[in-house]
Tab-separated table of C-alpha atoms in Angstrom:
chain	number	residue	atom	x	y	z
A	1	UNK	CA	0.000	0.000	0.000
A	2	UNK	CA	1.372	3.222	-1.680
A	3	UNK	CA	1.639	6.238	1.682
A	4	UNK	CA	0.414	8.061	-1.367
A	5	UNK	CA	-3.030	6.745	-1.428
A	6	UNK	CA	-5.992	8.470	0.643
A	7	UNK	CA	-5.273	8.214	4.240
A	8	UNK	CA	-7.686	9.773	7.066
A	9	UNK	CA	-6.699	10.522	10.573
A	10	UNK	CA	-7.942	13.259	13.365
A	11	UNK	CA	-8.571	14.738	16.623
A	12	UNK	CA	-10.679	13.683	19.211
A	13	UNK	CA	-11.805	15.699	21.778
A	14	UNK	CA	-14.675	18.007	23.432
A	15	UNK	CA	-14.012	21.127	23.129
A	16	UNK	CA	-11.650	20.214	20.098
A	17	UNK	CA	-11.462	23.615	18.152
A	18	UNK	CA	-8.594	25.104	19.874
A	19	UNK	CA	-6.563	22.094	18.986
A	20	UNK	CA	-3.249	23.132	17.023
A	21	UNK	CA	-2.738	19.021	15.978
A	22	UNK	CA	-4.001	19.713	12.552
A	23	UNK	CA	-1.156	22.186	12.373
A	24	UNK	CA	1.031	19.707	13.205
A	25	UNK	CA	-0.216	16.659	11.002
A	26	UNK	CA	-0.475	18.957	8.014
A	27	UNK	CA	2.378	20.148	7.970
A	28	UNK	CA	4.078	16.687	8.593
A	29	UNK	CA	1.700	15.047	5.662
A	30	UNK	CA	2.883	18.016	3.111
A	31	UNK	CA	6.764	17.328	4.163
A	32	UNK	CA	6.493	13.714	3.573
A	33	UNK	CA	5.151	14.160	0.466
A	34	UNK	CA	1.478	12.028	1.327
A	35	UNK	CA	-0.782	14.334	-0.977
A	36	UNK	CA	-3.569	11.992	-0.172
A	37	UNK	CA	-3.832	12.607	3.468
A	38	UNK	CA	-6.104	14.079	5.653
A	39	UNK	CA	-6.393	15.284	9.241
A	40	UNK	CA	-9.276	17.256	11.118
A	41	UNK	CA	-10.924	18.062	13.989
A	42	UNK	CA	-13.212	16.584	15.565
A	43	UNK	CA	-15.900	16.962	18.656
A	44	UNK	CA	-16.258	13.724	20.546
A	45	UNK	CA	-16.554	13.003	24.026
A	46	UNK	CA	-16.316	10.045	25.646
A	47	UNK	CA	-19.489	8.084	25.607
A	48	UNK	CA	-19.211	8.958	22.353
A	49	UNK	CA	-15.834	7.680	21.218
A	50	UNK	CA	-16.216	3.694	21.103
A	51	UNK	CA	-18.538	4.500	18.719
A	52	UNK	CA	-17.122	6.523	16.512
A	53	UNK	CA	-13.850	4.637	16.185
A	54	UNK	CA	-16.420	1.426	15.320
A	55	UNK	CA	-17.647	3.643	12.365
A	56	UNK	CA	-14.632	4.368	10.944
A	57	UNK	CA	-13.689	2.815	7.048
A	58	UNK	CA	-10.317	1.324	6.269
A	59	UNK	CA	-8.972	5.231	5.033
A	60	UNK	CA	-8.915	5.742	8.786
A	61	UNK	CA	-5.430	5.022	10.108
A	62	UNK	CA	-4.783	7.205	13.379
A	63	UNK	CA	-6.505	8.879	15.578
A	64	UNK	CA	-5.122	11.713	18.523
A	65	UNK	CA	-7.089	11.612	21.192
A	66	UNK	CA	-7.410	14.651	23.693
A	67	UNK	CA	-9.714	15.428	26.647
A	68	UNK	CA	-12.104	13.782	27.715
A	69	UNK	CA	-10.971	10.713	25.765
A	70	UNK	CA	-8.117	9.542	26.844
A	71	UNK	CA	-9.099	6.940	29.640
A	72	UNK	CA	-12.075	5.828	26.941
A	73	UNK	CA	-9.632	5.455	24.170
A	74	UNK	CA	-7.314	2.828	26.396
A	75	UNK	CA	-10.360	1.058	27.481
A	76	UNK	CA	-11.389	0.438	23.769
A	77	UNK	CA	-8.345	-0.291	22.278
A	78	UNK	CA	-7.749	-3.981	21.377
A	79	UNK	CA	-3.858	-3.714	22.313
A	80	UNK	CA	-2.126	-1.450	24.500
A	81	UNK	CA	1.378	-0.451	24.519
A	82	UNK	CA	3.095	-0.825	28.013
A	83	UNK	CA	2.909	2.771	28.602
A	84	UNK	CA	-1.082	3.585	27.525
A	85	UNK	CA	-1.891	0.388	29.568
A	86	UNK	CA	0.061	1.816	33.035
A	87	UNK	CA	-1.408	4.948	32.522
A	88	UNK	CA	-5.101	3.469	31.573
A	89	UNK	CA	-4.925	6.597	29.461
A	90	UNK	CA	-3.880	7.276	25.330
A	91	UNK	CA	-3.364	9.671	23.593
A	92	UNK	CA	-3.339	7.621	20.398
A	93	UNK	CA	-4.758	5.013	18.626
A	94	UNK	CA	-3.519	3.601	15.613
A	95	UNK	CA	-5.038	1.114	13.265
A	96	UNK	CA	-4.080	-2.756	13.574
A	97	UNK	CA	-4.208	-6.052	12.199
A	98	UNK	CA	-6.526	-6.629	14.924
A	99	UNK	CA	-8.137	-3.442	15.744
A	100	UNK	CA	-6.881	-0.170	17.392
A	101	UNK	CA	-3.759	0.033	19.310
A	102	UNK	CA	-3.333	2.607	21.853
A	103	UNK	CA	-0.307	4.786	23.228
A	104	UNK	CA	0.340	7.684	24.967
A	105	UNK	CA	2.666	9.599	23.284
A	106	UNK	CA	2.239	12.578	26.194
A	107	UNK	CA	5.464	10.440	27.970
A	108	UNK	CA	7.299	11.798	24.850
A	109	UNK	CA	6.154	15.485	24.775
A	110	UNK	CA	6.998	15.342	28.545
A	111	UNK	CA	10.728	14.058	27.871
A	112	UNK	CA	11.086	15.838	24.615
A	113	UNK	CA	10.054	18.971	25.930
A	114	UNK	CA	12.581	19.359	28.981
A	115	UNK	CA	15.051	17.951	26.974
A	116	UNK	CA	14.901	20.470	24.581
A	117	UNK	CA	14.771	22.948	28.042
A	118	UNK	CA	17.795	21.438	29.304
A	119	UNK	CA	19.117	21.177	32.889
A	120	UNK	CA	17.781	17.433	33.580
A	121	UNK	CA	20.662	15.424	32.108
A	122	UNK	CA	21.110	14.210	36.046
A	123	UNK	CA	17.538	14.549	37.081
A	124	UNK	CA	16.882	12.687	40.476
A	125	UNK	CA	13.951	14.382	42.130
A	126	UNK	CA	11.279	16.024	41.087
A	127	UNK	CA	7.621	18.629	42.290
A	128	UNK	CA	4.726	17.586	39.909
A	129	UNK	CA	2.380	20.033	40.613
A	130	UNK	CA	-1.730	18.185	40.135
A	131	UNK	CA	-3.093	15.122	40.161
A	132	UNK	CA	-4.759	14.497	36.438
A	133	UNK	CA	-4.330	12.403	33.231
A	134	UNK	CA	-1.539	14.618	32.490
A	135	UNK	CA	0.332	14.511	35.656
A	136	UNK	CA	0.299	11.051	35.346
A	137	UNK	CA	2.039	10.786	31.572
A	138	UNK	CA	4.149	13.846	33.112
A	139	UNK	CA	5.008	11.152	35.809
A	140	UNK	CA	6.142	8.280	33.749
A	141	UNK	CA	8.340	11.394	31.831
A	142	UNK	CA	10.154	12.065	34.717
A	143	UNK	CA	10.726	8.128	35.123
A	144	UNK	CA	12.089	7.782	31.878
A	145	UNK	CA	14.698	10.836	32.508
A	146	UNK	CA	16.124	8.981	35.870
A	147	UNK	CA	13.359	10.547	38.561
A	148	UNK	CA	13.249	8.046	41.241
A	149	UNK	CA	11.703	10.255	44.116
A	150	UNK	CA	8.649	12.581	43.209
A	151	UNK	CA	6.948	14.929	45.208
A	152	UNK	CA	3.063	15.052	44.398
A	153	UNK	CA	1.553	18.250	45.155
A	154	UNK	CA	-2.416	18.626	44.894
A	155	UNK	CA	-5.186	20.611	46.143
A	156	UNK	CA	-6.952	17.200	47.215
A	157	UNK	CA	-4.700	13.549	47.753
A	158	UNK	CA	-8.022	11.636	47.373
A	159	UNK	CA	-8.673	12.271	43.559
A	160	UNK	CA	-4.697	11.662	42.337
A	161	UNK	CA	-5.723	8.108	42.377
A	162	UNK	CA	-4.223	7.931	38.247
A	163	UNK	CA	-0.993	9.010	39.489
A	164	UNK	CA	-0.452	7.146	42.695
A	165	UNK	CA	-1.564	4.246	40.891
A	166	UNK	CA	1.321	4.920	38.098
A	167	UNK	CA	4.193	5.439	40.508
A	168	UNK	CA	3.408	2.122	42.057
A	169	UNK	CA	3.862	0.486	38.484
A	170	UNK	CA	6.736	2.502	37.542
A	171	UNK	CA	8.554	2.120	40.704
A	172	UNK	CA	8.841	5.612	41.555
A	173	UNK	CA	8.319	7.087	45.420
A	174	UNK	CA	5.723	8.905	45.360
A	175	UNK	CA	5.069	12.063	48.170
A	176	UNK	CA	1.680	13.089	48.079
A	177	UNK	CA	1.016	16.753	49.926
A	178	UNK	CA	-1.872	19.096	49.922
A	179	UNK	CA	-1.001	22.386	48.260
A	180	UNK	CA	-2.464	24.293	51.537
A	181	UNK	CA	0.217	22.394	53.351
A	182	UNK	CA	3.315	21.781	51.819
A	183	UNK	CA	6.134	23.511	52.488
A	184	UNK	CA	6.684	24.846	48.488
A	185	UNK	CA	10.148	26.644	48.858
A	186	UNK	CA	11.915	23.828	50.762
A	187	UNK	CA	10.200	21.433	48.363
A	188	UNK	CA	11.235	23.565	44.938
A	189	UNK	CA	15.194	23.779	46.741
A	190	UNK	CA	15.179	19.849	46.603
A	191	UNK	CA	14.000	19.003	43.606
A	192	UNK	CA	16.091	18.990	39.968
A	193	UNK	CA	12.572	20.128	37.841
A	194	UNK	CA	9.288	21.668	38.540
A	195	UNK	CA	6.254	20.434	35.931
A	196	UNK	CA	3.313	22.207	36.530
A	197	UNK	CA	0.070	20.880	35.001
A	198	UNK	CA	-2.256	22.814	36.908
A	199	UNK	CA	-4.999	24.836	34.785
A	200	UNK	CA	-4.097	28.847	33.857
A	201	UNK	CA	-4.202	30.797	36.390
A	202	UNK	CA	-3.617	28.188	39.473
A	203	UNK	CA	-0.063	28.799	40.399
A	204	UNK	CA	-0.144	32.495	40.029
A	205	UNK	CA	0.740	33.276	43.642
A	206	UNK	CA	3.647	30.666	43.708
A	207	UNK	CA	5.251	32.225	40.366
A	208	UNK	CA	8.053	33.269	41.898
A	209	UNK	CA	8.559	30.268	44.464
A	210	UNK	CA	8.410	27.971	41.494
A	211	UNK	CA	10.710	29.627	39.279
A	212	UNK	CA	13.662	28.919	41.609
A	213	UNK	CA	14.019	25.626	40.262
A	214	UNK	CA	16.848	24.934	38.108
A	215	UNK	CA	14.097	23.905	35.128
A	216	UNK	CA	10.263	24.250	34.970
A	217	UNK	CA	7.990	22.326	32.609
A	218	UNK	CA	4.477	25.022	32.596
A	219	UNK	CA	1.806	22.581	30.406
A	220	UNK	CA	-0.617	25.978	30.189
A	221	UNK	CA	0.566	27.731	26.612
A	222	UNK	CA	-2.816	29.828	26.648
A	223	UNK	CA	-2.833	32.642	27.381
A	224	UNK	CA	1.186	33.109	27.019
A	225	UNK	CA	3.053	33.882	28.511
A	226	UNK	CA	1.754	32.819	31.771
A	227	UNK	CA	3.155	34.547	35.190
A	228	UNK	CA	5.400	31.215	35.875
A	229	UNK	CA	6.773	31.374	32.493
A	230	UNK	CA	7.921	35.170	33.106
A	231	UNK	CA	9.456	34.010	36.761
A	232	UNK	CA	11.203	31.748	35.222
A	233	UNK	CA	12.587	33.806	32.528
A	234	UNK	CA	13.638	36.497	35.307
A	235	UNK	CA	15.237	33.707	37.386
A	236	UNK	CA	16.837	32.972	34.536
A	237	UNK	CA	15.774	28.870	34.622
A	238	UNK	CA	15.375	26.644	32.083
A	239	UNK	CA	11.995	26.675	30.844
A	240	UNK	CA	9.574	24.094	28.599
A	241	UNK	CA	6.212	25.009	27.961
A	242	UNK	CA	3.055	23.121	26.357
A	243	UNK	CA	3.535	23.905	23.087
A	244	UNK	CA	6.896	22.283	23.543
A	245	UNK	CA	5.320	19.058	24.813
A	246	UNK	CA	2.492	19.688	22.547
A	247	UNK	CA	5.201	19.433	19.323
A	248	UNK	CA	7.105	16.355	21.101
A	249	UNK	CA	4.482	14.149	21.882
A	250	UNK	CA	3.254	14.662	17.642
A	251	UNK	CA	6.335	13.227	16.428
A	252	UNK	CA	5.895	9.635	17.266
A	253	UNK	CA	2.225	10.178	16.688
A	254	UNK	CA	2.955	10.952	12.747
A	255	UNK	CA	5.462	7.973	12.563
A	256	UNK	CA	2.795	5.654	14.203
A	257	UNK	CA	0.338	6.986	11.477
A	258	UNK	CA	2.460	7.122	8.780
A	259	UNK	CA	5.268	4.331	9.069
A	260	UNK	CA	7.709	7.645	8.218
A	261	UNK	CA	9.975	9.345	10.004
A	262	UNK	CA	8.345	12.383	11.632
A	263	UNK	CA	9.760	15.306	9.665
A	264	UNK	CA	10.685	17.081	12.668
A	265	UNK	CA	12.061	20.795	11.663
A	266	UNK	CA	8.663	21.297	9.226
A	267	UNK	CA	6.363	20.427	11.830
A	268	UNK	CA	8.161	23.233	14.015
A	269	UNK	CA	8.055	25.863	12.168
A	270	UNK	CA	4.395	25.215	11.388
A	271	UNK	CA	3.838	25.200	15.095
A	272	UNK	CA	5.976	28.567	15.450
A	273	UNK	CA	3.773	30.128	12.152
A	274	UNK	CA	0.544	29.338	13.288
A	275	UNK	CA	1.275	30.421	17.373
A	276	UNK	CA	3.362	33.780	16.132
A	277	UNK	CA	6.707	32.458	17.211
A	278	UNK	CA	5.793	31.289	20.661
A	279	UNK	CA	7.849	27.833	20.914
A	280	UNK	CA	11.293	28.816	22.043
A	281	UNK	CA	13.259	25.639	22.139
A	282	UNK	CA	15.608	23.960	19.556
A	283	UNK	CA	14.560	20.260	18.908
A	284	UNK	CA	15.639	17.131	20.678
């Protein structure tokens, strides 16, 4: 089967406008020369999901998968990669001999993204700042870059049940602490990175606590840039932002899809075009 021949893939998600992934797909579809591909947006929760995947012809070979679909897009797949199935989340699902497979290429944009930020070639310890689907593919990030003590800091321990439930697969020691009651300055002193993945506006007040970490991962790229982002920048600190993560986690994403090597440098400068020059890191 010619890559040349019509090919459909998209986003899932609810809401799903905002999403910059058809920047991303396009732009790696035109590169690698596949001028009968397709990619597009579009709304689906998750009740919905099973379904729609179900519908979908033989054109369809990948699908991203955003919020609130990422624990229903694991559920459904028919294989899971080691990763999707620890996090009983994906990101991705990608057409099989025997169904769907899922992934979660968020581990990537996690890794990729403070890579590119530097500072973590000896990363040890860690803050991780909320206890969602994303802190928990921000965990196993921090795993694969040599993080073997984590600090866990959320408004409310009982709901990080995704991430506790992660670190005890991945072998990682976990410290969970209220945000009300941790002590945020002795924790940001011990740690090698701060990744924030807390909603806009949540960490306003600790801006400048945060920022005197030697790197800081903020996941929030809208609006930009965000009051951690400019403490960091003033400190000085290696900084990686969402778009950053957002770019890293689409490369292996395209080469699932595609069976091609991700065309890395055209797929960030699309980014860069279509956000006005926001990404500031070199590649990985």
């Amino acid at each position: 089967m010619a890559l040349s021949d019509v090919r459909r893939a998209a986003v899932l998600g609810s809401p799903v406008a905002h999403s910059l992934s058809p920047v991303l797909h396009g732009a790696a579809y035109r590169a690698l020369g596949l001028t009968g591909w397709s990619y597009e947006r579009v709304e689906c929760d998750a009740e919905a999901l099973p379904g729609f995947v179900e519908s979908l012809d033989e054109a369809w070979v990948g699908l991203s998968v955003t919020m609130p679909g990422k624990r229903a897009a694991s559920a459904f797949a028919a294989e899971r990669t080691d990763r999707a199935a620890i996090l009983g989340a994906a990101n991705t699902l990608v057409r099989s001999g025997s169904g769907w497979r899922a992934d979660c290429t968020d581990v990537d944009g996690v890794v990729g993204a403070l890579r590119a930020a530097g500072g973590v070639s000896s990363l040890r310890s860690a803050v991780l700042l909320g206890g969602g689907g994303t802190a928990a593919a921000a965990l196993a990030g921090l795993v694969d870059l040599g993080a073997r003590q984590v600090r866990l800091v959320v408004r409310e321990p009982a709901r990080a049940t995704e991430v506790k439930s992660a670190a005890e697969a991945l072998g990682v020691a976990l410290q969970v602490e209220r945000f009300d009651e941790v002590d945020l300055p002795v924790a940001v002193a011990d740690s090698d990175v701060v990744v924030s993945t807390l909603p806009a506006g949540a960490v306003d007040a600790d801006a400048e606590t945060l920022a005197a970490a030697p790197c800081v991962l903020d996941v929030v790229y809208h609006p930009w840039p965000t009051p951690l982002a400019e403490a960091v920048r003033a400190e000085g600190a290696a900084l990686a932002t969402g778009l950053d993560m957002l770019l890293h986690q689409s490369f292996g994403q395209v080469e699932q899809f595609t069976g091609a090597p991700a065309p890395r440098e055209a797929m960030r400068d699309a980014l860069r075009e279509a956000t006005h020059d926001l990404l500031p890191l070199p590649l990985t």
